[in-house]
XYZ file of C-alpha atoms in Angstrom:
315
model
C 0.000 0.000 0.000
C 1.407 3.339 -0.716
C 1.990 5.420 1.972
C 1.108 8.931 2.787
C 4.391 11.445 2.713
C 4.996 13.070 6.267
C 8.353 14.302 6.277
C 9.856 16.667 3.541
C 13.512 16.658 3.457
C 15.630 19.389 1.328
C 19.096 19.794 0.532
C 20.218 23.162 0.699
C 22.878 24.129 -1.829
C 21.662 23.283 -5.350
C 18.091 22.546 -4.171
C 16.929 25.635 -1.940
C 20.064 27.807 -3.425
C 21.677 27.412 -6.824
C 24.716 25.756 -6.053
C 26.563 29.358 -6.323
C 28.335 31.320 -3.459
C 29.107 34.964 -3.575
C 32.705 35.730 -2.157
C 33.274 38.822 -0.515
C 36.668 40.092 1.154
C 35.238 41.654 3.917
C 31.314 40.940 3.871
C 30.126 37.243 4.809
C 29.379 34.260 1.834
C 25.978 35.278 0.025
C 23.480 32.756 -1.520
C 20.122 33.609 -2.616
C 16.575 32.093 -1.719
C 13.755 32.288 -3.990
C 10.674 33.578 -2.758
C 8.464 31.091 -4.541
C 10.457 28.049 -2.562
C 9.619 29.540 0.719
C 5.896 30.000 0.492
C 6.133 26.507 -0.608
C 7.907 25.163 2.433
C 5.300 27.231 4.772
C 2.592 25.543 2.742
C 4.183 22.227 3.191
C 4.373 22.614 7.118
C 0.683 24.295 6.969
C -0.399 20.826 5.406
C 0.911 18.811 8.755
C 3.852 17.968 6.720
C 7.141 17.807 9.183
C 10.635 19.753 6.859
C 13.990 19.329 7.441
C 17.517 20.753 6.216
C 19.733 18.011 5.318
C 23.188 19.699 4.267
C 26.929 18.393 3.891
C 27.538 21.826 4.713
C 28.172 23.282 8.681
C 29.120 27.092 8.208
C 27.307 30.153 9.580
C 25.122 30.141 6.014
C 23.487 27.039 7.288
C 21.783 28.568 10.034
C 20.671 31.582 8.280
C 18.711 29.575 5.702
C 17.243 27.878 9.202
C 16.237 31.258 9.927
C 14.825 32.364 6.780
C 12.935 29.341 5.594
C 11.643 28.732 9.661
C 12.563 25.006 9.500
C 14.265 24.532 12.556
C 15.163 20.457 12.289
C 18.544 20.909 10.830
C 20.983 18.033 9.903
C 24.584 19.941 9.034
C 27.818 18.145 8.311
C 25.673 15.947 6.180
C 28.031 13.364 4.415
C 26.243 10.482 4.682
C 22.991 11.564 3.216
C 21.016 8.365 3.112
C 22.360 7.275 6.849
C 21.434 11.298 8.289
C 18.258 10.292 6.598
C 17.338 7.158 8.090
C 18.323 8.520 11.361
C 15.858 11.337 11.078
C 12.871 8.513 10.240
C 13.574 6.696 13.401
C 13.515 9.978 15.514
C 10.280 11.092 13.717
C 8.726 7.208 14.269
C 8.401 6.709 10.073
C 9.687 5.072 7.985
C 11.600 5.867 4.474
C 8.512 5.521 2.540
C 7.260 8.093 4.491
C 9.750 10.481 3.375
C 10.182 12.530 0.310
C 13.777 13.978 -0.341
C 14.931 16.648 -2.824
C 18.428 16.556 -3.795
C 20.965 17.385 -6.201
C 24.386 15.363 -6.025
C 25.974 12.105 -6.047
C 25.880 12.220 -2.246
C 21.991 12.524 -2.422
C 21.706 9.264 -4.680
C 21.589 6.898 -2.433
C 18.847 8.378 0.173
C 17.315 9.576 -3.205
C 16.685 5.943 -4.307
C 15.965 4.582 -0.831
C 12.870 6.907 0.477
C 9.002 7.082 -0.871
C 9.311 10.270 -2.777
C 12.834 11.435 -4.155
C 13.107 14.616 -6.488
C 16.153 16.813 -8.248
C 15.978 19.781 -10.107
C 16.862 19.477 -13.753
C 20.361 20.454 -13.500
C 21.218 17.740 -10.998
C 23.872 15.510 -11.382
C 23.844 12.440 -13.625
C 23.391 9.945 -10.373
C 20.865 12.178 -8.484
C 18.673 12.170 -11.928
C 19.508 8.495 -11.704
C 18.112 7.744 -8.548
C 15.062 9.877 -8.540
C 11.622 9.171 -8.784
C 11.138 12.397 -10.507
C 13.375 14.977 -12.771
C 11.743 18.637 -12.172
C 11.768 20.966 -15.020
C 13.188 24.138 -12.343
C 17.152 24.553 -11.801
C 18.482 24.667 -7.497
C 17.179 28.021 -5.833
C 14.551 28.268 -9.002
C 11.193 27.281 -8.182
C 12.281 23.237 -7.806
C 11.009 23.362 -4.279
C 7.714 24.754 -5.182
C 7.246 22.181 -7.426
C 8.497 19.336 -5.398
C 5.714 20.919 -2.800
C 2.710 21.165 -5.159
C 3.500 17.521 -6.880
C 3.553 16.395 -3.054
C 0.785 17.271 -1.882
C -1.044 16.197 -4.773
C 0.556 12.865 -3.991
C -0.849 12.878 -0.574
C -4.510 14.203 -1.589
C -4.805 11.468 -4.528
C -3.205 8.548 -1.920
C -7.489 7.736 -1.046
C -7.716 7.180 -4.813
C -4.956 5.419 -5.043
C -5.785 3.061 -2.634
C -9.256 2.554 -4.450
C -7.874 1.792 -7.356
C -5.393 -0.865 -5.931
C -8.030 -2.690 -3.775
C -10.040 -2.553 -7.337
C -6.468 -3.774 -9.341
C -6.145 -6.776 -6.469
C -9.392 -7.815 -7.050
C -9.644 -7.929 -10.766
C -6.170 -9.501 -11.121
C -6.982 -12.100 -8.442
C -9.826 -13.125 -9.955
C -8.039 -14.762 -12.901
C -4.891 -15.358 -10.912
C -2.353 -18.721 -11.659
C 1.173 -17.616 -10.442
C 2.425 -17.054 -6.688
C 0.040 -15.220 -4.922
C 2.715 -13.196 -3.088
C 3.575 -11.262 -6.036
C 0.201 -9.919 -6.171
C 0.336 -7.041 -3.946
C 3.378 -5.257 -5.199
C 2.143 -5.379 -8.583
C -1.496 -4.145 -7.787
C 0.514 -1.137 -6.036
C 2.501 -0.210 -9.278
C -0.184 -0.773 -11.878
C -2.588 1.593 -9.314
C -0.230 4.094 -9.822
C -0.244 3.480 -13.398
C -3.744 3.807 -13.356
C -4.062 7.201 -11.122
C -1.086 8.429 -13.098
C -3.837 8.059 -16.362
C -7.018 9.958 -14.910
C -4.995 12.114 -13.197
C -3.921 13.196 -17.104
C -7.496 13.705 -18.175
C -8.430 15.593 -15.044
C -5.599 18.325 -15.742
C -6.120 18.311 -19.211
C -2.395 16.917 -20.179
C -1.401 14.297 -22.789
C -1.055 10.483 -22.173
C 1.915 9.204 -24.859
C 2.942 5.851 -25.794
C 6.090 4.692 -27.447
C 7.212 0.918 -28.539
C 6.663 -1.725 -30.611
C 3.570 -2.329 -28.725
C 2.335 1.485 -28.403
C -0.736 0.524 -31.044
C -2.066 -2.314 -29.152
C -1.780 -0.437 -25.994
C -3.709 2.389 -27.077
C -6.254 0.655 -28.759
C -6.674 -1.582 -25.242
C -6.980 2.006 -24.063
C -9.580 2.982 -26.072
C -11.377 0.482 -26.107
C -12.394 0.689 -22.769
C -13.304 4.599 -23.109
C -12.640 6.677 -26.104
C -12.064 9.701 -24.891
C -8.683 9.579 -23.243
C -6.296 12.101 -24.741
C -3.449 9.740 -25.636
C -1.223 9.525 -28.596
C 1.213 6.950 -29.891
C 4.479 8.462 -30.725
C 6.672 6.812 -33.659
C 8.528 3.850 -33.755
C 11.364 5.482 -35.387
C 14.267 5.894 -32.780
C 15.219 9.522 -34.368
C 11.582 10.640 -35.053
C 10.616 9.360 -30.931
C 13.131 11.333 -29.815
C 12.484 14.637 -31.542
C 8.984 14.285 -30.666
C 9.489 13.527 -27.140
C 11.503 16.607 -26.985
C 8.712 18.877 -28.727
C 6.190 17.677 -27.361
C 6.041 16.723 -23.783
C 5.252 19.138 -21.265
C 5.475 18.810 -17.211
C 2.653 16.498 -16.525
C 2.160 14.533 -19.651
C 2.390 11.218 -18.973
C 4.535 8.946 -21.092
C 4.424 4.792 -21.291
C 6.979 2.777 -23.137
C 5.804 -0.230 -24.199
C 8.067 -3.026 -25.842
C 8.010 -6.678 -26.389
C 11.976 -7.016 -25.748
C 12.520 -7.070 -22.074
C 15.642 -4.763 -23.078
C 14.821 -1.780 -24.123
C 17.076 1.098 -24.078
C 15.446 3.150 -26.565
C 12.088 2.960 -23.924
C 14.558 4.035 -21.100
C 16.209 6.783 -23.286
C 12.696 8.100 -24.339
C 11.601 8.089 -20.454
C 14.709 10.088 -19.491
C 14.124 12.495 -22.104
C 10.628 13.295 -21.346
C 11.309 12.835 -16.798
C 13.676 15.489 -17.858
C 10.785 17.907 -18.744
C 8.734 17.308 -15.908
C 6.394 14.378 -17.305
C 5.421 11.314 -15.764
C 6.920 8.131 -16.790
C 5.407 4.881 -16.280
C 8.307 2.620 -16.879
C 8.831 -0.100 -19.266
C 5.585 -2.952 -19.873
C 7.200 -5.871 -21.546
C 3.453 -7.092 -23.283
C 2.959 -10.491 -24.226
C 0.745 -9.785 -27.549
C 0.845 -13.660 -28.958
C -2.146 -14.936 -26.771
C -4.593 -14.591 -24.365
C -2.210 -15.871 -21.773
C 0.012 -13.242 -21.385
C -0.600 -11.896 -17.853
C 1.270 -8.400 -18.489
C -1.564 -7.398 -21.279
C -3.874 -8.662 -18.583
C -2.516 -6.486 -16.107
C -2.535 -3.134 -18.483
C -6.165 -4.116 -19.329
C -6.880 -3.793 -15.500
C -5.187 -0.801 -15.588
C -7.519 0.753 -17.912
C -10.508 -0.546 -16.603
C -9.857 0.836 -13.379
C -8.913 4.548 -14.537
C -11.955 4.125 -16.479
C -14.220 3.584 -13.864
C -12.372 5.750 -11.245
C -13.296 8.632 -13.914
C -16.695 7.915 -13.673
C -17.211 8.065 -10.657
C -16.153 11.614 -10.646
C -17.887 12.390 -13.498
């Protein structure tokens, strides 16, 4: 089951600040806060949510961003981001997938791919982008806090439908079920998100893309349980897909790579591109298309009929 964020935790040079440092002579080490960044951290603590500082750095600019941005739970000296981290959760009484992380370098990797929500700005480092679950369109000390904010609390507002929609996904793939019973509940939680990650396109009016060999049978599985999603499929051509993921996604389109080969690197460079503008990507599906047998076509079919029904009933 997907938990509910409670615990926002920020790096502070290249996430809150740019990763620049004004040197003066005589006058003290400058670096700049955007306004934007800290309405969005007192909106995250106004939503219940608990923010910390987690920082390799320990000089005298640490505490004045404490001041400034009113979070008070400061971890300085920092080198260890993922053990600082996991130190924090057992003070707080949570637990990693509790916690959502924004951070920037190839010391925030590893705490990036270990809690429930990790984030880093665009021009993050090659590992950070690596690790987390989401690239943000902003630059450090741009805006990629507000954003990290907004996308997290929309997170925590849609986790009721989320949870729908997997109790629906458990019971619909259960119901035709042959393989080890164990591996059901991990897969209901992905494909849930999968399927929130698809109304939650047609409720904010953005595009839902596919891309793969099997991008046509996906979309018409798609349709054919409601016709009026706004989805595309994008060409097959490994040139063309990556010019038009370029043009044409914008920060929340979602994108879904769909292949038959369970190695696709063109379907992991064509998610990169388009995480790297802000959409959502759903990963690789490896469909089974030769017969009614192939659970992974199965599950995507759930997906669909779920998001179908979960629109609805909001309709």
């Amino acid at each position: 089951m997907v938990k509910k964020i409670k615990l926002l935790a920020l790096d502070i040079d290249g996430v809150l600040t740019d990763g620049r440092t004004t040197l003066g002579v005589h006058g003290p080490v400058r670096k700049r806060l955007a306004f934007q960044d800290l309405d969005a951290i007192n909106a995250a603590k106004r939503a219940g949510l608990i923010v910390a500082l987690v920082t390799g750095e320990s000089d005298a600019s640490v505490d004045l961003v404490s001041a400034r941005t009113g979070v008070s739970l400061v971890r300085r000296g920092a080198k260890n981001k993922l053990a600082v981290i996991r130190n924090l959760a057992r003070q707080q009484h949570l637990s990693l997938s509790e916690i959502c992380f924004v951070g920037d370098g190839n010391r925030d990797a590893p705490a990036l791919a270990k809690v429930g929500l990790a984030f880093a700005p665009t021009n993050a480092t090659y590992a950070a982008k690596s690790a987390a679950h989401r690239v943000l369109p902003q630059t450090g000390g741009h805006g990629v806090v507000s954003e990290a904010v907004r996308l997290l609390l929309q997170r925590n507002d849609e986790q009721p439908r989320v949870q729908l929609l997997e109790k629906e996904l458990r019971r619909r793939l259960a119901k035709n079920w042959t393989g080890n019973r164990s591996s059901l509940p991990p897969r209901a939680h992905i494909l849930a998100q999968a399927a929130q990650a698809l109304v939650g396109a047609v409720e904010s009016g953005q595009k839902i893309m596919f891309c793969g060999d099997g991008a046509g049978q996906a979309l018409g599985d798609l349709f054919s349980v409601n016709p009026v999603w706004p989805a595309i499929a994008l060409s097959a051509d490994d040139a063309i897909l990556a010019k038009q993921v370029r043009a044409l996604t914008k920060p929340g389109d979602v994108l879904i790579a769909v292949y038959s080969s369970m190695h696709s690197r063109i379907g992991a460079k064509a998610l990169k591109f388009a995480e790297a503008r802000g959409a959502i990507s759903l990963g690789v599906f490896h469909f089974s298309w030769a017969g009614s047998t192939g659970f992974a076509r199965e599950w995507w079919l759930a997906v669909c009929l779920s998001a179908s029904r979960a629109l609805a009933a909001t309709d």
